[in-house]
Coordinates of C-alpha atoms (C1' of nucleotides) in Angstrom, one line a residue:
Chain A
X779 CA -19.1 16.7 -15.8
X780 CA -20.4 19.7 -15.7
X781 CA -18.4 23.2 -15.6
X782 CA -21.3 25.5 -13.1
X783 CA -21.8 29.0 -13.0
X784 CA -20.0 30.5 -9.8
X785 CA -19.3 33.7 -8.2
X786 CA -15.6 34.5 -7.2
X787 CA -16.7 35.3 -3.4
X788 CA -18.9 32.0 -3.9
X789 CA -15.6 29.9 -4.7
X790 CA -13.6 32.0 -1.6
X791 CA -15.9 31.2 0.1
X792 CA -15.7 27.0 -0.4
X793 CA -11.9 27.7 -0.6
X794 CA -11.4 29.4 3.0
X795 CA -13.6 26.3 4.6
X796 CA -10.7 23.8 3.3
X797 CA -7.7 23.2 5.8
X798 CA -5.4 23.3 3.2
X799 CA -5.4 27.0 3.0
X800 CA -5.8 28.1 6.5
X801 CA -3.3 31.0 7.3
X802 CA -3.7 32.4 4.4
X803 CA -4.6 36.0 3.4
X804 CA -7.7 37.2 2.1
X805 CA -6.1 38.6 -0.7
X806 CA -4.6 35.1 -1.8
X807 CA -7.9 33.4 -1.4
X808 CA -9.5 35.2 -3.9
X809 CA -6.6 34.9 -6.5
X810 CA -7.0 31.3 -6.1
X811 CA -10.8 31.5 -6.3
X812 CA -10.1 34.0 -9.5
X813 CA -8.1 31.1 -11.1
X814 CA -10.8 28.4 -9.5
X815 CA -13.7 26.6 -11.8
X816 CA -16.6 25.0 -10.1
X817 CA -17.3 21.8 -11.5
X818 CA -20.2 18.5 -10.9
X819 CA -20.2 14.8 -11.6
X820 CA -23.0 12.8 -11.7
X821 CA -23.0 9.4 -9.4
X822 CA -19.8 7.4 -11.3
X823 CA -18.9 10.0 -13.5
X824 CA -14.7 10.3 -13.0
X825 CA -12.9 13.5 -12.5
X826 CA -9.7 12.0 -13.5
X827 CA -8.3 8.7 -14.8
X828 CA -4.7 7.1 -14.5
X829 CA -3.0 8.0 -16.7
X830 CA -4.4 11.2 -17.9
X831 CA -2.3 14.6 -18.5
X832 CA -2.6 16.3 -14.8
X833 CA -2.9 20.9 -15.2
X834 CA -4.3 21.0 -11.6
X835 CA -6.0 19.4 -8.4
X836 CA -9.4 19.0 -6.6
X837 CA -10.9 20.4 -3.6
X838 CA -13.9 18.2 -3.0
X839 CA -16.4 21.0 -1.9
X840 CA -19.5 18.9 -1.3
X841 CA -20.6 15.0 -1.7
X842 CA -17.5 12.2 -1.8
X843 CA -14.8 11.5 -4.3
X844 CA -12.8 7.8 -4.3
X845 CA -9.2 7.3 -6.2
X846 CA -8.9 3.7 -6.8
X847 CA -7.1 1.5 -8.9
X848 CA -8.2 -1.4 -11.2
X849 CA -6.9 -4.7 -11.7
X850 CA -6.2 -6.7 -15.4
X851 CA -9.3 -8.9 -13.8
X852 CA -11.6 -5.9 -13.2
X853 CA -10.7 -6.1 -9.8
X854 CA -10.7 -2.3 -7.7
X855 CA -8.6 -1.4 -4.8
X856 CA -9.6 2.2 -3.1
X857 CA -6.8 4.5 -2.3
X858 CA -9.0 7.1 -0.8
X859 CA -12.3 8.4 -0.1
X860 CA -12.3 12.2 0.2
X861 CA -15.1 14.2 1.8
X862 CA -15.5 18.4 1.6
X863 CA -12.5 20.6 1.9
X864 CA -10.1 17.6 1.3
X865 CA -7.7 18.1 -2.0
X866 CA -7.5 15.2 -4.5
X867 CA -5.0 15.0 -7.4
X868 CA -2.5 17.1 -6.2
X869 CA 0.7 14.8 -6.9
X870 CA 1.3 15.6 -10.2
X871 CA 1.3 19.2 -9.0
X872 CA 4.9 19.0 -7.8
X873 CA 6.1 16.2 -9.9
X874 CA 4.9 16.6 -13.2
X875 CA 3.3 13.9 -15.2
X876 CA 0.2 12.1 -14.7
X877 CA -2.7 10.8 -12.2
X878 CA -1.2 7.7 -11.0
X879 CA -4.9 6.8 -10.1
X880 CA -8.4 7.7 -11.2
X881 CA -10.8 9.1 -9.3
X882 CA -14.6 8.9 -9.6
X883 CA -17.5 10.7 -7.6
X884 CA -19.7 8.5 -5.6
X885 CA -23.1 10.1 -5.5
X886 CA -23.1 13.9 -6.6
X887 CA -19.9 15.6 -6.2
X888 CA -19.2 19.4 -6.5
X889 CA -15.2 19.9 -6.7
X890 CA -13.4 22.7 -7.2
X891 CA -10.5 22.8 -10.0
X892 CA -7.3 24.7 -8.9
X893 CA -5.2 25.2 -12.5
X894 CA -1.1 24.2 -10.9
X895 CA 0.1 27.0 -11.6
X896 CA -2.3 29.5 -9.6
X897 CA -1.5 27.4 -7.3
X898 CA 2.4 27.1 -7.2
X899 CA 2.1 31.2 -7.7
X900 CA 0.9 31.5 -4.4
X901 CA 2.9 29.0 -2.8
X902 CA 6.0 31.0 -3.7
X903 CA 4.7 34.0 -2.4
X904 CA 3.5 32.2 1.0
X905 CA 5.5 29.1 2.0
X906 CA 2.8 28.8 4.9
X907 CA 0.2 27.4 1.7
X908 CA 3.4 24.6 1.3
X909 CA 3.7 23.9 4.4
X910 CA 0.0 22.9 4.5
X911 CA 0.5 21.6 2.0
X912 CA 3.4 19.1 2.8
X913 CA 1.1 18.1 5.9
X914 CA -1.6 16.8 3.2
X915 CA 0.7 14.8 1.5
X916 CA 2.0 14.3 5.1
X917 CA -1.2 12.7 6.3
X918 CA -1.4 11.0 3.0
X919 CA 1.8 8.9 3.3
X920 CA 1.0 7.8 6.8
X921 CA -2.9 6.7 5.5
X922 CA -0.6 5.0 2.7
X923 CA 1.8 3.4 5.3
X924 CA -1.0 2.3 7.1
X925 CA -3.0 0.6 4.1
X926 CA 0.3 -1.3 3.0
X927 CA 0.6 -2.8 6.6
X928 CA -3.1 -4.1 6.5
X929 CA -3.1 -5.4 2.7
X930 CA 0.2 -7.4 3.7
X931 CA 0.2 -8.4 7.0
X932 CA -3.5 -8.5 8.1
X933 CA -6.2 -10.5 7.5
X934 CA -9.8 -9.5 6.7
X935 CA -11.4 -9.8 10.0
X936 CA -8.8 -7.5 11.0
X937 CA -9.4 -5.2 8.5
X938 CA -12.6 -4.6 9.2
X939 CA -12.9 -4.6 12.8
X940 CA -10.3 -1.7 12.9
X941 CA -12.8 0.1 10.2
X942 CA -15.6 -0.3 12.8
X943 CA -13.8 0.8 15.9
X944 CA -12.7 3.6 13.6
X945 CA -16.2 4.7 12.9
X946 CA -17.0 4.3 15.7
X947 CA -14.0 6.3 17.3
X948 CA -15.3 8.9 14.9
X949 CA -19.3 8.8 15.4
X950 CA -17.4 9.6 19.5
X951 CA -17.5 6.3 20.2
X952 CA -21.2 5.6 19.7
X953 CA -22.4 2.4 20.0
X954 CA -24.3 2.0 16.2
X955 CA -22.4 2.9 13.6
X956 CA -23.9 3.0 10.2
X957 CA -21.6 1.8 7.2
X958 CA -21.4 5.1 5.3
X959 CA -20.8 3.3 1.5
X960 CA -22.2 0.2 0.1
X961 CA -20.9 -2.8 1.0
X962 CA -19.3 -3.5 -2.4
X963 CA -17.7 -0.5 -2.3
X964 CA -16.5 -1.0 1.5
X965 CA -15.2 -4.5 0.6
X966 CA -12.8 -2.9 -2.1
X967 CA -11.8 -0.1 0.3
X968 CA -10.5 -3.3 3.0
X969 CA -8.9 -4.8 -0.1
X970 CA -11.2 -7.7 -0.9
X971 CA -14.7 -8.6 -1.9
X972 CA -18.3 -8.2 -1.4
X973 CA -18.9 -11.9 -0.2
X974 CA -15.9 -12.2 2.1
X975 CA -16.5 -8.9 3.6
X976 CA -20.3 -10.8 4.0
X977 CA -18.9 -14.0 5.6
X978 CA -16.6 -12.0 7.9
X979 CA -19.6 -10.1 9.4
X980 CA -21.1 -12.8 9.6
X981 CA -18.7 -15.1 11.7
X982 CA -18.3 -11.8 14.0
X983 CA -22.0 -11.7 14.9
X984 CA -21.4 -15.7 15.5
X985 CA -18.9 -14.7 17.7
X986 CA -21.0 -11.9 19.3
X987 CA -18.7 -9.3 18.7
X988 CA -21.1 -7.0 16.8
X989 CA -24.8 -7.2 15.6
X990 CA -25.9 -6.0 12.3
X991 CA -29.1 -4.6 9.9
X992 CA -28.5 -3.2 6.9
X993 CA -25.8 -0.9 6.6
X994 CA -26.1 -1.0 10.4
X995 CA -23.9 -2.4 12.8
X996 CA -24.0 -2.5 16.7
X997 CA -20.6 -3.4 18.7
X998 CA -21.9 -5.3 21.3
X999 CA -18.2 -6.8 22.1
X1000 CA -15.3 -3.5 21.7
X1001 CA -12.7 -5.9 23.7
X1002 CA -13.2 -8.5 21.5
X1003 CA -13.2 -6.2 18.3
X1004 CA -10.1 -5.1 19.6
X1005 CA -8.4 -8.5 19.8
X1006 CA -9.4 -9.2 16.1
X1007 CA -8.0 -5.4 15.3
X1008 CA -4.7 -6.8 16.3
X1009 CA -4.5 -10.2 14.6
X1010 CA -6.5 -12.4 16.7
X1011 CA -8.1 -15.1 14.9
X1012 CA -12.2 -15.6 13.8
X1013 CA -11.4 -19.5 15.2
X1014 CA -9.9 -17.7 18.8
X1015 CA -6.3 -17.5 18.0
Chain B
X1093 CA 25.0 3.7 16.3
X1094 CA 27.6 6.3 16.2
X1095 CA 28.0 9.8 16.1
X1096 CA 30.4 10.8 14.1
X1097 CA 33.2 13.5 13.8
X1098 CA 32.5 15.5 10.4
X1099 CA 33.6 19.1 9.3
X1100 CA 30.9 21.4 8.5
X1101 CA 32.1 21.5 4.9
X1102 CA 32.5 17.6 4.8
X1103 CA 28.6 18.0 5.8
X1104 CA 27.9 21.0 3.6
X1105 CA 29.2 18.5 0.5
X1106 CA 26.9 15.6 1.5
X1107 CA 24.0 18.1 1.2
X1108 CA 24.7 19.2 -1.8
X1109 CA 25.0 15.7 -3.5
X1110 CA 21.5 15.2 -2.5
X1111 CA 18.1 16.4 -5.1
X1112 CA 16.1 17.6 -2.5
X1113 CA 18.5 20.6 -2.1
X1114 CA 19.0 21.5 -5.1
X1115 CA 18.7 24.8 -6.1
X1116 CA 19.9 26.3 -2.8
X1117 CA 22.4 29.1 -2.1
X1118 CA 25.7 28.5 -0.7
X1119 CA 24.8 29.9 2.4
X1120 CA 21.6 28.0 3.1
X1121 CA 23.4 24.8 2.1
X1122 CA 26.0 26.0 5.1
X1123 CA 23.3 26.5 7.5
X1124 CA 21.9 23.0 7.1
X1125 CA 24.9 22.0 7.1
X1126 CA 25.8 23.3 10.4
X1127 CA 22.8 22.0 12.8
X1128 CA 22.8 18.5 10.7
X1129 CA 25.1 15.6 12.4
X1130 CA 26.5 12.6 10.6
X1131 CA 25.7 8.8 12.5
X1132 CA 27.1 5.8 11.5
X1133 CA 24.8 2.7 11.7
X1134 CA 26.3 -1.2 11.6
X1135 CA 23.8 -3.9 9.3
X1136 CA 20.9 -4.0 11.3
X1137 CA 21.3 -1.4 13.4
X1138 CA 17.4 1.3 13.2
X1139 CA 17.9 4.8 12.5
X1140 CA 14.6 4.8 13.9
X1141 CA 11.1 3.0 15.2
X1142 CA 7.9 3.3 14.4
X1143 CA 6.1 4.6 17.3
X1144 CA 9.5 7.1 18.0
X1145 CA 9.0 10.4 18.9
X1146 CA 10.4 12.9 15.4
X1147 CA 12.5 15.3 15.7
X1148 CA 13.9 15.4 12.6
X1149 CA 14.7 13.2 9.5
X1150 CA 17.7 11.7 7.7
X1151 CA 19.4 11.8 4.3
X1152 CA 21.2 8.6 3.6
X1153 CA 25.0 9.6 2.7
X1154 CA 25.8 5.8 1.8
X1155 CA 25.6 2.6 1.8
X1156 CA 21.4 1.0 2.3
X1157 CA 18.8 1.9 4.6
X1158 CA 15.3 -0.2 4.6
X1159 CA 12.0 1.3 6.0
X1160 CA 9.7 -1.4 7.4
X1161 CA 6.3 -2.7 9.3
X1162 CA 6.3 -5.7 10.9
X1163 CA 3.2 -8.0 11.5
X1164 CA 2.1 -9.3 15.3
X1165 CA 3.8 -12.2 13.5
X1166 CA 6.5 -11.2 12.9
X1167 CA 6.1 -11.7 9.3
X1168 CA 7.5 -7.7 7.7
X1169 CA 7.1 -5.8 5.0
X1170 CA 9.8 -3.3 3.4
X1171 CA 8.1 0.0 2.6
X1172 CA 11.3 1.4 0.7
X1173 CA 14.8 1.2 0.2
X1174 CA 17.0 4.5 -0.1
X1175 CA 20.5 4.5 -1.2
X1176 CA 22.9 7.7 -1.1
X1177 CA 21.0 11.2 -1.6
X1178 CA 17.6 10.3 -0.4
X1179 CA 15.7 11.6 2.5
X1180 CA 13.9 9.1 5.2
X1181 CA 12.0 9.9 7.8
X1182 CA 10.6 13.0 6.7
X1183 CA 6.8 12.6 7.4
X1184 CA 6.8 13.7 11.0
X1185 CA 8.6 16.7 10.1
X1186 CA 5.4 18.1 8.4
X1187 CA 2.9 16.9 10.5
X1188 CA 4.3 15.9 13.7
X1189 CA 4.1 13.1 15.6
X1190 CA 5.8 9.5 15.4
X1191 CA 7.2 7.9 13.0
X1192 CA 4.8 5.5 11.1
X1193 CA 7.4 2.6 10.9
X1194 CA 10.9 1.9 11.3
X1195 CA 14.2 2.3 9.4
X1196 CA 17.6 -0.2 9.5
X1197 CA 20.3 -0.3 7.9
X1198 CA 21.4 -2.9 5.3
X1199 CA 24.6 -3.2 5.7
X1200 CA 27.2 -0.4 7.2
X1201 CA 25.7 3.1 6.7
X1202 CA 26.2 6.7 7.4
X1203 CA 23.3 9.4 7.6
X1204 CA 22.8 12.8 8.1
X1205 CA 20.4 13.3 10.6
X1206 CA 18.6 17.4 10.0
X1207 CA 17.1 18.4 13.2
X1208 CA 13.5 19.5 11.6
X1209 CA 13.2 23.3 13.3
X1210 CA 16.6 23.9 10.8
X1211 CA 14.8 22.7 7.7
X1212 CA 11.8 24.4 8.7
X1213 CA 13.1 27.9 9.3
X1214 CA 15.5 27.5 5.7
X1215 CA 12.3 27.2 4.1
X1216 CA 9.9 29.7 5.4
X1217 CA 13.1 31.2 3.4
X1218 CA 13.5 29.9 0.6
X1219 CA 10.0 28.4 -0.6
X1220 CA 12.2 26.2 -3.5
X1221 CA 13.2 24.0 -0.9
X1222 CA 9.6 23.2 0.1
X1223 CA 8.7 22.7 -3.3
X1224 CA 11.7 20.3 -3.9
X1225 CA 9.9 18.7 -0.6
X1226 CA 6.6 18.5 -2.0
X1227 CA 8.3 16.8 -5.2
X1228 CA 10.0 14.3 -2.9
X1229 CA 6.4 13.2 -1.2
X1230 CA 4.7 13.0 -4.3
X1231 CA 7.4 10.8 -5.6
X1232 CA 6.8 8.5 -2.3
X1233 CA 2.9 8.5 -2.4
X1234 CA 3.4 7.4 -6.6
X1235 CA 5.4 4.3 -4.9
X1236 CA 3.1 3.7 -2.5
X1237 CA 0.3 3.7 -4.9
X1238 CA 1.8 1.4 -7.1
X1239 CA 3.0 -0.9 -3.9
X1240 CA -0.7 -1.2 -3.0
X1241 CA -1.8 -2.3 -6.7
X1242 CA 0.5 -4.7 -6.5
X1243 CA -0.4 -6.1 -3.4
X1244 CA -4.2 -6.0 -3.4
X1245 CA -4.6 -6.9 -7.4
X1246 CA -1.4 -8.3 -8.8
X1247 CA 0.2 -11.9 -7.7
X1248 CA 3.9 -12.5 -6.8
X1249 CA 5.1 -13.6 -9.9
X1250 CA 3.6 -10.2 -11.6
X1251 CA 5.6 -8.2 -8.6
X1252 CA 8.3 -10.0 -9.6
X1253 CA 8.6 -9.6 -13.2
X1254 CA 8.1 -6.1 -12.9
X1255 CA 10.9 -6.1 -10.6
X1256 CA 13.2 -7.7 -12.4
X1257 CA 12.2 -5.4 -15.5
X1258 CA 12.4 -2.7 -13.6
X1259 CA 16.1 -3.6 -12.8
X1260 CA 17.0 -4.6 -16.0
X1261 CA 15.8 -0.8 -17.1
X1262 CA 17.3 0.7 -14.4
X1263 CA 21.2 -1.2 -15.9
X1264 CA 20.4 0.6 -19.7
X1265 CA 18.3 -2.8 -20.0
X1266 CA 20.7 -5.0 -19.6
X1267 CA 20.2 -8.6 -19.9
X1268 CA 21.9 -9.7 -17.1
X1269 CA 20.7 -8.4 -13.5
X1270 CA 22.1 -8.8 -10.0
X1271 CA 19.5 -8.7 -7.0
X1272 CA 20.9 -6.0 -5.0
X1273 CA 19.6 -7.9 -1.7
X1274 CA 19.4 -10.9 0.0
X1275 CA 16.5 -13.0 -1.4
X1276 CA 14.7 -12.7 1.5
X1277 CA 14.8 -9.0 1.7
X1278 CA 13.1 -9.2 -1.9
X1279 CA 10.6 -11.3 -1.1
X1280 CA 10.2 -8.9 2.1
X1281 CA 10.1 -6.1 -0.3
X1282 CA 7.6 -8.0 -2.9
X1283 CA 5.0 -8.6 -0.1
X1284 CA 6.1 -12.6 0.1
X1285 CA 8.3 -14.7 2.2
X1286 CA 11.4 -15.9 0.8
X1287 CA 10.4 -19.7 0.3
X1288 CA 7.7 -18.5 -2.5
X1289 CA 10.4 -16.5 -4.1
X1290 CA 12.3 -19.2 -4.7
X1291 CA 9.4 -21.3 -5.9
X1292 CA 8.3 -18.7 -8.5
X1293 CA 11.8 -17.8 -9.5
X1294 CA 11.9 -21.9 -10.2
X1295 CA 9.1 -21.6 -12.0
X1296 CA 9.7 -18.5 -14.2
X1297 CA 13.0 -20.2 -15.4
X1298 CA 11.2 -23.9 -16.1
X1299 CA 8.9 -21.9 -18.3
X1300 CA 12.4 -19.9 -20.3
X1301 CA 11.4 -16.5 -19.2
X1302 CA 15.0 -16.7 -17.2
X1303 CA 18.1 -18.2 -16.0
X1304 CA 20.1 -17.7 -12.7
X1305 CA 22.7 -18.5 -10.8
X1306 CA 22.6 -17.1 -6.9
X1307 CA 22.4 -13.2 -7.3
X1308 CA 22.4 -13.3 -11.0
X1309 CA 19.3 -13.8 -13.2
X1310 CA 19.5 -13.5 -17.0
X1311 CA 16.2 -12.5 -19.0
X1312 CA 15.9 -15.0 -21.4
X1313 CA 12.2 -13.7 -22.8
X1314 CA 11.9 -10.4 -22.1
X1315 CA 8.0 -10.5 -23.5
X1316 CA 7.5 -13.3 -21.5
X1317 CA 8.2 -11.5 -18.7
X1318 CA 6.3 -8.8 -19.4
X1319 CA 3.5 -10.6 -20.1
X1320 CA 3.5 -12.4 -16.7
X1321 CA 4.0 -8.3 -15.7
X1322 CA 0.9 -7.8 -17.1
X1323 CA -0.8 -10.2 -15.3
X1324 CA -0.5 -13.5 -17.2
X1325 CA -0.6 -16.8 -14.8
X1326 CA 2.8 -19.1 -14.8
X1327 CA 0.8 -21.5 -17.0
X1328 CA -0.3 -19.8 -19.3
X1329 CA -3.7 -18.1 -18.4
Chain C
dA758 C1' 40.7 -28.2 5.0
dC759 C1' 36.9 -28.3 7.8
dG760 C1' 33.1 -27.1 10.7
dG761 C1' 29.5 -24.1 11.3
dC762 C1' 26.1 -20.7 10.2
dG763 C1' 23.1 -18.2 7.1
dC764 C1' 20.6 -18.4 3.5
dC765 C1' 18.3 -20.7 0.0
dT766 C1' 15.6 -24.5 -2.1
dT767 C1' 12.2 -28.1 -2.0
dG768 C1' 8.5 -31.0 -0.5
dA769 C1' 4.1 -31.9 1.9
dC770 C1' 0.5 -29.8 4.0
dT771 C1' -2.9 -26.1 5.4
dT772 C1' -5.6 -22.2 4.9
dA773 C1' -7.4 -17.6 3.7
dG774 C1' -9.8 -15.9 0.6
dG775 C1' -11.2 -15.6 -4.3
dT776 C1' -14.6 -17.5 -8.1
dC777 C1' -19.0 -18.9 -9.7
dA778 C1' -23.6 -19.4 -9.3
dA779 C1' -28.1 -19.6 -7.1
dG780 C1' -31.3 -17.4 -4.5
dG781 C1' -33.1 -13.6 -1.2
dC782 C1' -34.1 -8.9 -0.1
dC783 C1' -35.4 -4.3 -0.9
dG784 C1' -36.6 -0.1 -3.2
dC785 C1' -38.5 2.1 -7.2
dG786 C1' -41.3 3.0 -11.2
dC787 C1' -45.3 1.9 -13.5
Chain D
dG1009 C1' -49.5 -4.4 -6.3
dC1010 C1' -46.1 -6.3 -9.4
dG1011 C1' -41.9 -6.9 -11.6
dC1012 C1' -37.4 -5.5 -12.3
dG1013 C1' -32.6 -4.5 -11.1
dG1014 C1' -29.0 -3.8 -7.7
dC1015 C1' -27.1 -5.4 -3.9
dC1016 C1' -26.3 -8.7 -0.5
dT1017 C1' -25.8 -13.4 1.3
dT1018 C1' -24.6 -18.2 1.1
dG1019 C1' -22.9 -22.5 -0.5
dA1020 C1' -19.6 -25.4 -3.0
dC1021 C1' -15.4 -25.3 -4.9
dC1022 C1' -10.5 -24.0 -6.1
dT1023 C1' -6.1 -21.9 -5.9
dA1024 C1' -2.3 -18.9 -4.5
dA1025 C1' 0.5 -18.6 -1.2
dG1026 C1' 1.8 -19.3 3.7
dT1027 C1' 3.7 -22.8 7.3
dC1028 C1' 6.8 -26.3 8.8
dA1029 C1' 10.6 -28.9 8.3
dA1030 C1' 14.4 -31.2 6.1
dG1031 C1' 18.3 -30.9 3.5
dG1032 C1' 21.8 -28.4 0.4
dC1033 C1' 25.0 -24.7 -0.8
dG1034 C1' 28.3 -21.3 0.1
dC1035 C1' 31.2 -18.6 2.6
dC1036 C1' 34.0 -17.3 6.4
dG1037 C1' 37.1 -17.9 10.1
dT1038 C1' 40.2 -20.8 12.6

DNA sequence: ACGGCGCCTTGACTTAGGTCAAGGCCGCGC
DNA sequence: GCGCGGCCTTGACCTAAGTCAAGGCGCCGT
């Protein structure tokens, strides 16, 4: 890791592009940007690991960030990928303690660091920043309710066609989505492994649902994506 | 469910048994106090659904209430379990929307239900509240991290030792627990079905790690257990 | 005391999905 | 161009855990 040289109008600047802090005041921006360090990670390199003694959070200002977790076997599980303006770390902010999860960079990362207690500063000065606040953590709980429901009631093949519709439903419904990690990495994000997650694609181009290259996938059957979404079976039920 | 009859005060002294609040004024406690209402649920009965329109959460005065998904299956998983003092609900107060799954009662139960606007505008007030808010989510999204661990890396009979440490602790470590819940609520709540709880409970007492007797499980080998906590198989590695 | 109903236990069977290992593919540096 | 290393794919195999179904055990009410 890497602490960089930055301007305080440089770090406003990244600060007032993150939803988080909408509705606030100039004036508050730049104390948190005062209190702010810029910091890079090389492809791997982890800004925080379970465990470890939490002062502050992250705003991911360019690149990705996971949080995942790691088995006794070696095994990961992503929690989370985070993309620009999204915060990462912040529960031991209001709890106390420490990172109930590490997080790692994947590719080059730029994050901001925001000390806790900056942070909390402002917060009592401008319950607005909370409120945002509580709709992260918000969000964050539903993304958590979400992941439990898949891990123990869905299958693979369910798992993963809901993550293409969803790209797809994000790219505004295009057609070809492109898989935006490595497949590995996307296996662990689904909760299981690279040569399952290989299999299942492959029995859904059997079934002529989708048809891929690469890291790229065409939908060629939503309907039938849709059925698998909800619990249909590879076999047809 | 039923809607009570309760004094403002009766109310008022609900609240103030309850973390979330602390560290409120009198008169802010009265103000909750007077838009909340007090409902009275039978075993069973939902508090709400997932998919339900929020206008406002709960705080569980006493007895159980559970918070579950279900699968197309049927099949369901428990997502928590709050007893007297804690909130429920509260996600869709934040960020709007539905609720992300539903909450029943385990037996009889009463609840205050706090129509969101109140909570909100007592905040914009009183910033502590928030914070004890924030504390509260952060508290949920630790659970939930450790729920997915479990679930994606560790097998039932490590969720269940833990558990059953985990009780143990939570009786001054105790040598002799009682499952608070039916057995199939556990297994529910471990991510499993009741017939493989039974079979690993069997198990863990052929090995001498336990002994029990309906509700009632000794802990014969405590390190045992833990080791099988830790990720140890039933036989040994 | 007895019948009935929930819940729990157990057995036999099935299956999703993980493990291991052997290639194949592709991009990159030399 | 060639070789090397990462990733992906595929096959053969194994195992944890789910399904189905048949009792057993308690507990409760009449």
């Amino acid at each position: 890791m890497k602490r960089m040289q930055s301007t305080a109008d440089a770090r406003a600047g990244h600060l007032a592009r993150c939803s988080l802090l909408t509705g606030l005041a100039d004036e508050e921006l730049r104390a948190l940007a005062g209190v702010a360090r810029l910091r890079e990670y090389g492809d791997g390199e982890s800004l925080f690991v379970r465990g470890g003694e939490a002062e502050g959070f992250y705003v991911v200002v360019s690149g990705k960030a996971k949080v995942c977790r790691f088995g006794t076997d070696g095994r990961e599980q992503v929690l989370h990928v985070f993309g620009p303006g999204e915060p990462c770390g912040e529960v031991p902010v209001f709890q106390g303690g420490k990172y109930p999860a590490t997080a790692m960079a994947v590719g080059a990362l730029r994050a901001l660091y925001l000390p806790r207690h900056g942070f909390l500063e402002v917060g009592k000065k401008r319950p607005e920043l909370l409120l945002n606040m509580l709709a992260v953590l918000s969000v964050r709980l539903r993304h958590f309710v979400q992941l439990v429901d898949d891990l123990a009631l869905k299958e693979v093949s369910a798992r993963l066609a809901k993550h293409l519709l969803d790209l797809s439903a994000r790219a505004r419904g295009a057609r070809m989505v492109e898989l935006d990690t490595t497949k590995t990495m996307l296996a662990s994000r689904l909760g299981t492994i690279a040569a399952t997650l290989s299999r299942t694609l492959a029995k859904m181009q059997r079934l002529g649902a989708i048809r891929t290259k690469g890291k790229r996938v065409w939908i060629t059957d939503r309907d039938g994506l849709q059925a698998l979404a909800a619990g249909m079976k590879l076999d047809g039920k």
